[in-house]
XYZ file of C-alpha atoms in Angstrom:
314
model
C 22.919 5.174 -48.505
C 19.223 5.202 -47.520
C 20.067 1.328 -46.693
C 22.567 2.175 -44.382
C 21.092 5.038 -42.546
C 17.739 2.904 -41.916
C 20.453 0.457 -40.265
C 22.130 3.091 -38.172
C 18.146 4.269 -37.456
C 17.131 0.355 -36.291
C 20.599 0.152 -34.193
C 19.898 3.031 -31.857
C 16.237 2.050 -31.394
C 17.110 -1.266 -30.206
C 20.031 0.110 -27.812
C 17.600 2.478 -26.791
C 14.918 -0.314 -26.283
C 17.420 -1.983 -24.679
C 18.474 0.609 -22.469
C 14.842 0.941 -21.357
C 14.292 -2.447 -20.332
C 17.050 -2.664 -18.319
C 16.405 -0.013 -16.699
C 12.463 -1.460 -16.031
C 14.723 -4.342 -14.503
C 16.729 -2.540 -12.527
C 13.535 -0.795 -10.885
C 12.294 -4.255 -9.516
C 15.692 -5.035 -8.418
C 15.866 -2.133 -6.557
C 12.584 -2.402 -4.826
C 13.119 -5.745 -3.595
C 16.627 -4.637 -2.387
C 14.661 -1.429 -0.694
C 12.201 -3.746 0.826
C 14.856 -6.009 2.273
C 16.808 -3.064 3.455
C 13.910 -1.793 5.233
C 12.598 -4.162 7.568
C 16.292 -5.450 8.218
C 16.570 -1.774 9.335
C 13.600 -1.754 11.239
C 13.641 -4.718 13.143
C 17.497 -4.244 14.418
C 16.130 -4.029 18.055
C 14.556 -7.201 17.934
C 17.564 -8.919 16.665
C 20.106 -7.250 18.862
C 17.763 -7.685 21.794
C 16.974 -11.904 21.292
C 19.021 -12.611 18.618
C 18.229 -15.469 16.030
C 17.227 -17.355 18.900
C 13.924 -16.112 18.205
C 13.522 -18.445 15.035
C 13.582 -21.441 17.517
C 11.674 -20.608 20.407
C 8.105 -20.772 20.599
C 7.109 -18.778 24.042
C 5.292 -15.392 22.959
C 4.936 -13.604 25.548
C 5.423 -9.512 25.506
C 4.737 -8.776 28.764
C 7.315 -11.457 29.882
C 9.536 -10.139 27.299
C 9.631 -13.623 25.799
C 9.702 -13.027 21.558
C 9.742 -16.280 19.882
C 8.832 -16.891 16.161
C 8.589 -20.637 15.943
C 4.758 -20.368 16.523
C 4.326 -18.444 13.654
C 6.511 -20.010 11.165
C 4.938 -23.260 12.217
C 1.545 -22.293 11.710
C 2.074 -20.568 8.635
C 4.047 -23.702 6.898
C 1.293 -26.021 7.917
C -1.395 -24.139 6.667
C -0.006 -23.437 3.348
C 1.009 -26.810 3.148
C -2.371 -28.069 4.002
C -4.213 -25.534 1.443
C -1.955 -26.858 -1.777
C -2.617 -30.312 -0.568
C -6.452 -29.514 -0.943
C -6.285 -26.721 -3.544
C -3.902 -28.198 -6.008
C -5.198 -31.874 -7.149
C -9.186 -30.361 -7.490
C -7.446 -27.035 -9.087
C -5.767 -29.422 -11.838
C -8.671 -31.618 -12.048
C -10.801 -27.854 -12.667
C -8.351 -27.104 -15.617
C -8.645 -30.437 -17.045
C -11.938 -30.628 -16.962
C -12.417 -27.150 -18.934
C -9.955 -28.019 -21.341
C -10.321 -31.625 -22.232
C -14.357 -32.462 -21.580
C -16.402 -29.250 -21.015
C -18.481 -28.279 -23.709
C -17.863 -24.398 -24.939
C -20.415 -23.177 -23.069
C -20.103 -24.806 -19.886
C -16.359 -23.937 -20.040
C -17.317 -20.110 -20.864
C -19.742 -20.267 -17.668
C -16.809 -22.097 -15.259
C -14.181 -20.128 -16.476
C -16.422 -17.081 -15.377
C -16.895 -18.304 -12.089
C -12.855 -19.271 -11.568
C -11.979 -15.947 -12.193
C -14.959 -14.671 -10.634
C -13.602 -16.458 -7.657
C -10.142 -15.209 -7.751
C -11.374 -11.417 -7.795
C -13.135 -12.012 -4.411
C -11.696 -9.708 -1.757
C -9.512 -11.703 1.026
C -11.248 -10.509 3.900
C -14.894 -11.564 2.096
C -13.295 -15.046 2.179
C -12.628 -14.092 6.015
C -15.870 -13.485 7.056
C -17.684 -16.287 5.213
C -15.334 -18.706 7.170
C -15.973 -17.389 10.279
C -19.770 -16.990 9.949
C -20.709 -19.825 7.568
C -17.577 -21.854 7.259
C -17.128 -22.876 11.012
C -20.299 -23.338 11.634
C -20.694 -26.184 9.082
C -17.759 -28.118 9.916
C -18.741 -27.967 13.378
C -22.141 -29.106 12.970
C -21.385 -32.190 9.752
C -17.695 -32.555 9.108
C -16.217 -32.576 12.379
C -17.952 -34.945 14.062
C -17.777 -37.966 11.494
C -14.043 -36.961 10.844
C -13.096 -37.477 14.479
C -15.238 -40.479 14.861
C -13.155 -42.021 12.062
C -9.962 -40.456 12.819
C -10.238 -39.095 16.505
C -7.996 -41.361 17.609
C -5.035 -39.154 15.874
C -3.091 -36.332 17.220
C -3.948 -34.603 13.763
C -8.268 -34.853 14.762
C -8.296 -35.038 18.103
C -9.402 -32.160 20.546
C -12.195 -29.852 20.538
C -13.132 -28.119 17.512
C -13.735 -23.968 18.614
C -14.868 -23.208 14.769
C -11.699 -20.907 14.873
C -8.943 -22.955 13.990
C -5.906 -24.236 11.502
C -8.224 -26.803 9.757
C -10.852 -23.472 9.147
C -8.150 -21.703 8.260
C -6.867 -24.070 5.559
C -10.192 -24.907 4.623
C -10.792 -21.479 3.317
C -6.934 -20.955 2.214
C -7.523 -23.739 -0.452
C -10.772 -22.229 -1.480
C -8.700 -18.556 -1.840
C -5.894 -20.102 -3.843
C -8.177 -22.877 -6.017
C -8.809 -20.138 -8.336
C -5.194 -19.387 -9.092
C -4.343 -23.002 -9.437
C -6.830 -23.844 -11.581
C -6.609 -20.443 -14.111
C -3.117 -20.458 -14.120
C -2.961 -24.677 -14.992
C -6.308 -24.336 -17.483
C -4.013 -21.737 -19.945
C -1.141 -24.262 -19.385
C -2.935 -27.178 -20.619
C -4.391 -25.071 -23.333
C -0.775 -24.733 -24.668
C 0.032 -27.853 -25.267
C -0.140 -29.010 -28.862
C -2.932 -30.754 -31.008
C -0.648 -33.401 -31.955
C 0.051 -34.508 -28.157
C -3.804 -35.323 -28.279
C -4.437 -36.283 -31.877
C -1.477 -38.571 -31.606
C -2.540 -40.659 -28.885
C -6.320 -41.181 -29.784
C -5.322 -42.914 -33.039
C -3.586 -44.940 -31.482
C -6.642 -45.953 -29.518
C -5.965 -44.154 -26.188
C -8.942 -43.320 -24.176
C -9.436 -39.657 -22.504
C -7.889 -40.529 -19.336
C -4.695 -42.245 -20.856
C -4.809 -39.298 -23.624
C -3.976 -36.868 -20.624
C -2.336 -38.663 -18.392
C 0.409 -39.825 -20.941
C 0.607 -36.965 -23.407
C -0.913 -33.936 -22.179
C -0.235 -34.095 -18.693
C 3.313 -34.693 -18.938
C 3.611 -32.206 -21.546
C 2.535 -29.427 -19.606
C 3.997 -30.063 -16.308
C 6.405 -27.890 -15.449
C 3.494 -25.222 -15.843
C 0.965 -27.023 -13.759
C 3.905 -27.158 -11.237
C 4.293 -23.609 -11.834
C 0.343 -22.977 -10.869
C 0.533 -25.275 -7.692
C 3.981 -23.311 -6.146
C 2.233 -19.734 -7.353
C -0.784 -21.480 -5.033
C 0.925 -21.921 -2.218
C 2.925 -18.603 -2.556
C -0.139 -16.600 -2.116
C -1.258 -19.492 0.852
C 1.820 -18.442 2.863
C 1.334 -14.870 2.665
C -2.094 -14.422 3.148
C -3.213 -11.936 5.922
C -6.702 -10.954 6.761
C -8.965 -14.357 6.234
C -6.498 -16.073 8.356
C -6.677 -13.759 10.850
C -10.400 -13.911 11.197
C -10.502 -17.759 11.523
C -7.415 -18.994 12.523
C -7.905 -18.193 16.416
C -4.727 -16.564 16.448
C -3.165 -18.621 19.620
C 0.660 -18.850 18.831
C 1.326 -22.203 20.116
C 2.696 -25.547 18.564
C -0.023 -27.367 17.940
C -0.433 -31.185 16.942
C -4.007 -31.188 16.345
C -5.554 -29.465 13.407
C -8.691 -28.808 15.157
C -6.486 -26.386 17.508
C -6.098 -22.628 17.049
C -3.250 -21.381 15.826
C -1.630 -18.234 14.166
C 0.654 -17.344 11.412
C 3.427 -14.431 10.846
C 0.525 -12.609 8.483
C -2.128 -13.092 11.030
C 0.087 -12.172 14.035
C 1.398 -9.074 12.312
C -2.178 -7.950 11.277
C -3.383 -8.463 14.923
C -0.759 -6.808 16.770
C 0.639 -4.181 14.499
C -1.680 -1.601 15.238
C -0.878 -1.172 18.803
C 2.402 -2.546 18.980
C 5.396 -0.187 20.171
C 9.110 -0.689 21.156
C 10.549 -4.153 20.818
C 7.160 -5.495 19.731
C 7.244 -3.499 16.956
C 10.393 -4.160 15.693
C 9.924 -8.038 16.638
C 6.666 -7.820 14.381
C 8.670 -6.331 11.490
C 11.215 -9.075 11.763
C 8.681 -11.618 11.327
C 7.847 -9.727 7.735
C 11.304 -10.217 7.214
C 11.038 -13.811 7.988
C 7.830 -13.818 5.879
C 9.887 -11.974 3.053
C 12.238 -14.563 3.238
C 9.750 -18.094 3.178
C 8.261 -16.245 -0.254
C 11.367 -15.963 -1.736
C 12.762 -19.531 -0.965
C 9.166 -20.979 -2.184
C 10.026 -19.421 -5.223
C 13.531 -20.758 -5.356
C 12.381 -24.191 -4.933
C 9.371 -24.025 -7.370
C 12.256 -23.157 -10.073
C 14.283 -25.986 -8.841
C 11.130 -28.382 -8.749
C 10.105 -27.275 -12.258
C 14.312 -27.812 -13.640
C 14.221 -31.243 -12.354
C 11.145 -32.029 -13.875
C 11.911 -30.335 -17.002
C 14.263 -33.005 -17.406
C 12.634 -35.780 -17.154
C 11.096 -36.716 -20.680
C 8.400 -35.832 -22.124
C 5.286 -37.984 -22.376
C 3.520 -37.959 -25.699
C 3.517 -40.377 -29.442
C 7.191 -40.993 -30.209
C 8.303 -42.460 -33.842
């Protein structure tokens, strides 16, 4: 009888359990629907006023009452983009470094600083792009990039220290941490044998991790580089300190430029009306870029997940 009743006794606890952490689940599901809810509410003005016309003009003018979000999405796509192109190949090379060369100690003292990095404040990041960053690119990057590549669209113009290629300068810098924690503890996971396997067989280092490890782990280091450029796309106050925040199109990098974070930050505060609600509507649009970068990091990471795996085979 005690047998049974200890049974009956584990049964409830788990539907209880259970119970619980659906209910947990539930909660987030609710305040992503509340979020949504909200700023579809809130920017009904703007959409019955201009309609979804809005996400394919580019004229911002308020006083003209010309709303167009094209700017914005623009600059905040290429930025991003630009960051994770950056942040994403060093972040990896960070993580394997720590994991497959560093001594213990030197991995203890660069671990510190990665997460170190990751805890600084977004708007510290802000002001040491506008105040240090600019400055030096203006001064020794600039000048030998454009004499190389001026003849582009992408490096052509004149560089006002406030621009997209500041602005994704310090972006990868803000996101390197997260791509290079979050892809260290990946490659930690993956097995002893992966390694072991492929130095008896007389692999070197390189072709240890670029065969066995690397493969192994991908779909996490995949993972690491979409969380990257997550954060990239929604990042607010150190692109609005050095992005110049001029919505425009622009085809050269060295232009100013402004994103649906940045514009939001900057006008918010004194916006009214249809601004207001046209401001909300772009952190709907914002909203809705994070989720579909999420969607297509879980995509990317199926497709890859079923590719096979690299490693010693039989």
């Amino acid at each position: 009888m005690g047998f049974f009743k200890g049974l009956r006794r584990g049964h409830t606890t788990d539907t209880v359990f259970a119970g619980v952490a659906l209910l947990f689940g539930l909660f987030i599901v609710l305040i992503m629907g509340g979020i949504i809810y909200q700023l579809w509410l809130q920017s009904s003005v703007a959409r019955q006023e201009f309609g979804w016309g809005v996400l394919t003009s580019s004229e911002y003018n308020p006083g003209a009452e010309e709303y167009g979000a094209l700017s914005f999405i623009y600059g905040t796509l290429v930025t991003a983009a630009l960051a994770i192109l950056i942040a994403g190949p060093i972040g990896v090379g960070i993580a394997a470094y720590l994991v497959e060369i560093a001594p213990e100690r030197v991995n203890r003292v660069l671990g510190f600083i990665v997460e170190l990095l990751a805890a600084v404040p977004s708007i510290v990041y802000g002001l040491w792009g506008f105040f240090a960053l600019a400055p030096f690119l203006r001064d020794y990057v600039v000048p030998p990039l454009q004499g190389v590549l001026g003849w582009t669209p992408l490096f052509s113009g004149t560089f006002f220290g406030a621009t997209v290629f500041t602005a994704s300068i310090v972006l990868a810098i803000m996101i390197l941490p997260t791509v290079a924690a979050v892809s260290r503890d990946v490659l930690r996971a993956v097995p002893r044998d992966q390694r072991e396997g492929m130095l008896a067989l007389g692999a070197t280092r390189w072709e240890t991790f670029q065969r066995a490890v690397l493969p192994y782990a991908m779909n996490g280091v995949l993972g690491a580089v979409i969380l990257g450029l997550g954060r990239a796309a929604g990042e607010t106050m150190a692109v609005t300190f050095i992005i110049g925040n001029k919505p425009e199109l622009f085809t050269s990098l060295f232009a100013q430029g402004a994103t649906l974070a940045s514009q939001i930050a900057g006008q918010f505060p004194e916006a009214g009306g249809v601004t207001l609600s046209f401001l909300i509507l772009l952190g709907l649009i914002l909203f809705v870029i994070t989720i579909l970068i999420n969607i297509c990091a879980r995509l990317v990471v199926r497709l890859v997940s079923r590719v096979p795996k690299g490693g010693v085979r039989a």
